[in-house]
């Protein structure tokens, strides 16, 4: 009777580190463009971190420099703790469930995963920034000696915190609800980051033009004793001659690191011995699908229902919809805060929402062959495309109707509400028509996984850019009659309200024309579209 040999600890550690390096290398080899973006992005990130660290180091000797350093370290801590919740699906090495079926012991797996997590631009950037933060509050040789211990300890603690959070929530984050949380949480995180950035700038801008770091003092007075920030602040404490207090700060950070490792280890053990609840049978009943009452009968209504279900349940479709809405909200909030807002920002929402018609069939994946088998005539193709266009309108139009009065109230430009809404509906209709046409003449392959952060398979960058930027440029050109009229009315103080009537009519005509042209070509291009849809 043969038994499976359990690998030794050193073999597991070496294999996991080698696996991380291979993942990085193979990911870069999949497409030259991706490799170039990764390399350029990594270099720029390190250069930015070096410049930021230099700026922190130059604060040495200025009042409040150590407080600013603690706040920077605190921001990094929040980032490391929260980003796994948003980017879990985009990093294969962060998902421990991929290794739970292998004959591995938890402790060697933790050691290998920890070392592998230290490989990449993230830890390097953090190390550079934290080094500059430590220099901001350092004084003398004692600070330098303590910083040599404190900075690496802080970096390791941040990486361990990130992986412990990922392992502790692995089952949730790999589920559909977890991916939904990542989408909403990422948008909220981006919005709060921008609001915090604006608040920080307004707080630090001194009336005399100098940099005022005093607002950081009350926050830093508390955060400098919270590990792992205490390890970084230990350099300042040692520079002041308080060696015992500095040792206590280092010990607190080391204790936190031990607790994080214990949490990580316990999460790995639980993942390896317990079944995923999502694989268990929760009901013996057979679910049935019924047509929603507000949808039209026939194929058009069925297509609308299918597309709306995709938009709500498929992570990438949901990410695309809510990212377009989130980008509009972020721009609106920033414009209002900075004082350059306009009710015509509503047009951007129309552009972003119209882009949801791009690559309609790629999202279906291999299931598109069932749809393709039912499209035999131009009439079938027209009903299929019309249903998908109506589905986009079901959520795009309400968003515009809600956002329009909010922008008008925020800017006080109620007179511009009607023409702005008309122009936005015109742009939306043009986007729907062009999206339908591009979906037929320039389809591209979606990746096999359901990662909401990836919207195209390797090697499809050219087609993706053609769809996105081609649609945006085409929308601007097609909506010129309505946009030109609004511009003329604004320049000459003429009546702009007719755009409220002209815009929806023009947009509806553009959408109908685009759907009709796309439907005429769809039956003949089904083999190519099907090949793109099922290719992974």
Short mmCIF file of C-alpha atoms in Angstrom, two decimals, residues 128-356:
data_model
loop_
_atom_site.label_atom_id
_atom_site.label_comp_id
_atom_site.label_asym_id
_atom_site.label_seq_id
_atom_site.Cartn_x
_atom_site.Cartn_y
_atom_site.Cartn_z
CA UNK A 128 11.38 52.94 0.76
CA UNK A 129 8.55 55.13 2.11
CA UNK A 130 8.94 53.87 5.68
CA UNK A 131 12.69 54.46 5.54
CA UNK A 132 12.03 58.09 4.69
CA UNK A 133 9.43 58.27 7.46
CA UNK A 134 11.92 56.93 9.98
CA UNK A 135 14.52 59.48 8.89
CA UNK A 136 12.00 62.29 9.37
CA UNK A 137 12.01 61.79 13.13
CA UNK A 138 15.52 60.37 13.62
CA UNK A 139 18.22 62.07 15.73
CA UNK A 140 21.68 60.59 16.10
CA UNK A 141 23.24 57.15 15.83
CA UNK A 142 20.81 55.54 18.26
CA UNK A 143 17.93 56.39 15.95
CA UNK A 144 19.76 54.85 13.01
CA UNK A 145 20.39 51.59 14.88
CA UNK A 146 16.77 51.32 16.01
CA UNK A 147 15.51 52.24 12.54
CA UNK A 148 17.46 49.31 11.07
CA UNK A 149 15.31 47.05 13.26
CA UNK A 150 12.08 49.01 13.25
CA UNK A 151 11.59 49.64 9.52
CA UNK A 152 11.93 45.98 8.38
CA UNK A 153 9.79 44.91 11.33
CA UNK A 154 7.08 47.33 10.22
CA UNK A 155 7.23 46.15 6.60
CA UNK A 156 7.00 42.48 7.60
CA UNK A 157 4.12 43.27 9.95
CA UNK A 158 2.23 45.09 7.18
CA UNK A 159 2.68 42.23 4.71
CA UNK A 160 1.68 39.69 7.36
CA UNK A 161 -1.37 41.76 8.26
CA UNK A 162 -2.41 41.81 4.61
CA UNK A 163 -2.07 38.05 4.16
CA UNK A 164 -3.71 37.28 7.51
CA UNK A 165 -6.74 39.36 6.51
CA UNK A 166 -6.83 37.59 3.13
CA UNK A 167 -6.60 34.12 4.69
CA UNK A 168 -9.14 34.92 7.39
CA UNK A 169 -11.67 36.01 4.75
CA UNK A 170 -10.63 33.71 1.90
CA UNK A 171 -13.94 31.85 1.59
CA UNK A 172 -15.92 35.07 1.64
CA UNK A 173 -13.66 36.91 -0.79
CA UNK A 174 -13.63 34.05 -3.32
CA UNK A 175 -17.44 33.88 -3.37
CA UNK A 176 -19.73 35.99 -5.53
CA UNK A 177 -20.82 38.06 -2.55
CA UNK A 178 -17.20 38.69 -1.69
CA UNK A 179 -16.52 39.95 -5.20
CA UNK A 180 -19.58 42.19 -4.94
CA UNK A 181 -18.15 43.56 -1.71
CA UNK A 182 -14.83 44.17 -3.46
CA UNK A 183 -16.57 46.22 -6.16
CA UNK A 184 -18.56 48.39 -3.78
CA UNK A 185 -15.75 48.64 -1.27
CA UNK A 186 -13.24 49.63 -3.92
CA UNK A 187 -15.46 52.43 -5.20
CA UNK A 188 -16.12 53.64 -1.66
CA UNK A 189 -12.40 53.46 -0.85
CA UNK A 190 -11.54 55.55 -3.93
CA UNK A 191 -14.19 58.12 -3.05
CA UNK A 192 -13.09 58.39 0.58
CA UNK A 193 -9.45 58.64 -0.50
CA UNK A 194 -10.19 61.61 -2.71
CA UNK A 195 -12.28 63.30 -0.03
CA UNK A 196 -9.53 62.68 2.53
CA UNK A 197 -6.92 64.07 0.14
CA UNK A 198 -8.88 67.27 -0.35
CA UNK A 199 -9.49 67.60 3.37
CA UNK A 200 -5.79 67.07 4.07
CA UNK A 201 -4.76 69.72 1.54
CA UNK A 202 -7.16 72.26 2.99
CA UNK A 203 -5.95 71.48 6.51
CA UNK A 204 -2.23 71.71 5.79
CA UNK A 205 -2.33 74.84 3.65
CA UNK A 206 -1.18 77.60 5.98
CA UNK A 207 -2.46 81.12 5.21
CA UNK A 208 1.13 82.32 4.92
CA UNK A 209 1.95 79.69 2.29
CA UNK A 210 4.15 77.53 4.55
CA UNK A 211 3.56 73.89 5.40
CA UNK A 212 1.80 73.49 8.73
CA UNK A 213 2.14 70.01 10.26
CA UNK A 214 0.55 70.86 13.60
CA UNK A 215 -2.88 69.32 12.71
CA UNK A 216 -1.20 65.89 12.80
CA UNK A 217 -0.12 66.21 16.44
CA UNK A 218 -3.26 64.97 18.26
CA UNK A 219 -3.61 61.96 15.97
CA UNK A 220 0.07 61.04 16.01
CA UNK A 221 0.16 61.26 19.81
CA UNK A 222 -2.10 58.21 19.90
CA UNK A 223 -1.01 56.32 16.77
CA UNK A 224 2.70 56.25 17.66
CA UNK A 225 1.94 53.79 20.47
CA UNK A 226 -0.15 51.49 18.27
CA UNK A 227 1.82 48.62 16.70
CA UNK A 228 3.17 48.25 14.07
CA UNK A 229 3.50 52.06 13.93
CA UNK A 230 5.29 51.92 17.28
CA UNK A 231 8.24 50.13 15.65
CA UNK A 232 8.71 53.02 13.23
CA UNK A 233 8.37 55.66 15.94
CA UNK A 234 10.94 53.82 18.07
CA UNK A 235 13.67 55.55 16.04
CA UNK A 236 12.43 58.94 17.23
CA UNK A 237 12.14 57.72 20.82
CA UNK A 238 15.68 56.33 20.79
CA UNK A 239 16.99 59.59 19.34
CA UNK A 240 15.57 61.36 22.39
CA UNK A 241 17.51 59.02 24.70
CA UNK A 242 14.47 57.04 25.88
CA UNK A 243 15.96 53.62 25.08
CA UNK A 244 13.68 51.63 27.34
CA UNK A 245 10.60 53.17 25.76
CA UNK A 246 11.99 52.49 22.30
CA UNK A 247 12.56 48.84 23.24
CA UNK A 248 8.98 48.67 24.49
CA UNK A 249 7.70 50.03 21.17
CA UNK A 250 9.69 47.43 19.25
CA UNK A 251 8.45 44.69 21.56
CA UNK A 252 4.84 45.76 21.00
CA UNK A 253 5.29 45.54 17.24
CA UNK A 254 6.96 42.13 17.56
CA UNK A 255 4.07 40.91 19.74
CA UNK A 256 1.58 42.08 17.11
CA UNK A 257 3.56 40.24 14.43
CA UNK A 258 3.39 37.05 16.49
CA UNK A 259 -0.37 37.44 16.93
CA UNK A 260 -0.86 38.04 13.20
CA UNK A 261 1.18 34.94 12.37
CA UNK A 262 -0.92 32.93 14.81
CA UNK A 263 -4.12 34.23 13.22
CA UNK A 264 -2.79 33.45 9.76
CA UNK A 265 -1.76 29.94 10.84
CA UNK A 266 -5.16 29.26 12.42
CA UNK A 267 -6.93 30.42 9.25
CA UNK A 268 -4.79 28.10 7.11
CA UNK A 269 -5.52 25.16 9.41
CA UNK A 270 -9.24 25.82 9.27
CA UNK A 271 -9.21 26.15 5.48
CA UNK A 272 -7.40 22.81 5.17
CA UNK A 273 -9.77 20.78 7.35
CA UNK A 274 -13.22 22.35 6.78
CA UNK A 275 -15.39 22.20 3.68
CA UNK A 276 -16.57 25.25 1.80
CA UNK A 277 -20.19 25.87 2.78
CA UNK A 278 -20.96 27.11 -0.72
CA UNK A 279 -20.39 23.56 -2.06
CA UNK A 280 -22.90 22.02 0.31
CA UNK A 281 -26.46 21.30 -0.77
CA UNK A 282 -28.72 23.91 0.75
CA UNK A 283 -31.97 22.95 -0.95
CA UNK A 284 -33.40 19.97 -2.80
CA UNK A 285 -35.86 22.10 -4.70
CA UNK A 286 -35.36 23.01 -8.32
CA UNK A 287 -35.18 26.73 -8.99
CA UNK A 288 -37.37 28.01 -11.77
CA UNK A 289 -36.95 31.19 -13.71
CA UNK A 290 -39.97 33.35 -14.35
CA UNK A 291 -40.30 36.34 -16.58
CA UNK A 292 -40.35 39.61 -14.69
CA UNK A 293 -43.71 41.30 -14.97
CA UNK A 294 -42.49 44.67 -16.24
CA UNK A 295 -40.58 43.20 -19.19
CA UNK A 296 -42.14 42.76 -22.63
CA UNK A 297 -43.13 39.31 -23.82
CA UNK A 298 -41.17 37.37 -26.41
CA UNK A 299 -37.47 37.16 -27.09
CA UNK A 300 -36.79 40.82 -26.33
CA UNK A 301 -38.08 40.49 -22.77
CA UNK A 302 -36.15 37.23 -22.24
CA UNK A 303 -32.94 38.86 -23.45
CA UNK A 304 -33.52 41.85 -21.18
CA UNK A 305 -33.99 39.57 -18.17
CA UNK A 306 -30.85 37.59 -18.98
CA UNK A 307 -28.75 40.72 -19.47
CA UNK A 308 -30.00 42.34 -16.26
CA UNK A 309 -29.22 39.16 -14.34
CA UNK A 310 -25.70 39.25 -15.75
CA UNK A 311 -25.33 42.88 -14.75
CA UNK A 312 -26.26 42.02 -11.17
CA UNK A 313 -24.67 38.59 -10.70
CA UNK A 314 -21.58 38.50 -12.95
CA UNK A 315 -18.71 40.25 -11.09
CA UNK A 316 -17.13 41.79 -14.19
CA UNK A 317 -20.45 43.11 -15.51
CA UNK A 318 -21.34 44.52 -12.11
CA UNK A 319 -17.88 46.07 -11.79
CA UNK A 320 -18.26 47.77 -15.18
CA UNK A 321 -21.68 49.21 -14.31
CA UNK A 322 -20.83 50.47 -10.85
CA UNK A 323 -17.40 51.70 -11.89
CA UNK A 324 -19.01 53.92 -14.50
CA UNK A 325 -21.43 55.25 -11.89
CA UNK A 326 -18.66 55.56 -9.30
CA UNK A 327 -16.35 57.48 -11.62
CA UNK A 328 -19.13 59.94 -12.32
CA UNK A 329 -19.87 60.38 -8.61
CA UNK A 330 -16.20 60.91 -7.78
CA UNK A 331 -15.85 63.56 -10.48
CA UNK A 332 -19.04 65.27 -9.33
CA UNK A 333 -17.94 65.31 -5.68
CA UNK A 334 -14.47 66.62 -6.56
CA UNK A 335 -15.88 69.29 -8.82
CA UNK A 336 -18.30 70.50 -6.15
CA UNK A 337 -15.61 70.54 -3.45
CA UNK A 338 -13.08 72.33 -5.66
CA UNK A 339 -15.61 74.80 -7.02
CA UNK A 340 -15.58 74.00 -10.75
CA UNK A 341 -18.70 71.84 -10.93
CA UNK A 342 -21.24 72.11 -13.74
CA UNK A 343 -24.56 70.46 -14.40
CA UNK A 344 -23.13 69.38 -17.77
CA UNK A 345 -20.97 66.81 -15.97
CA UNK A 346 -24.08 64.70 -16.44
CA UNK A 347 -22.88 64.14 -20.00
CA UNK A 348 -19.95 62.10 -18.65
CA UNK A 349 -22.40 59.76 -16.97
CA UNK A 350 -24.10 59.28 -20.33
CA UNK A 351 -20.75 58.45 -21.95
CA UNK A 352 -19.71 55.98 -19.23
CA UNK A 353 -23.09 54.23 -19.13
CA UNK A 354 -23.22 53.99 -22.91
CA UNK A 355 -19.95 52.06 -22.82
CA UNK A 356 -21.83 49.17 -21.14
#
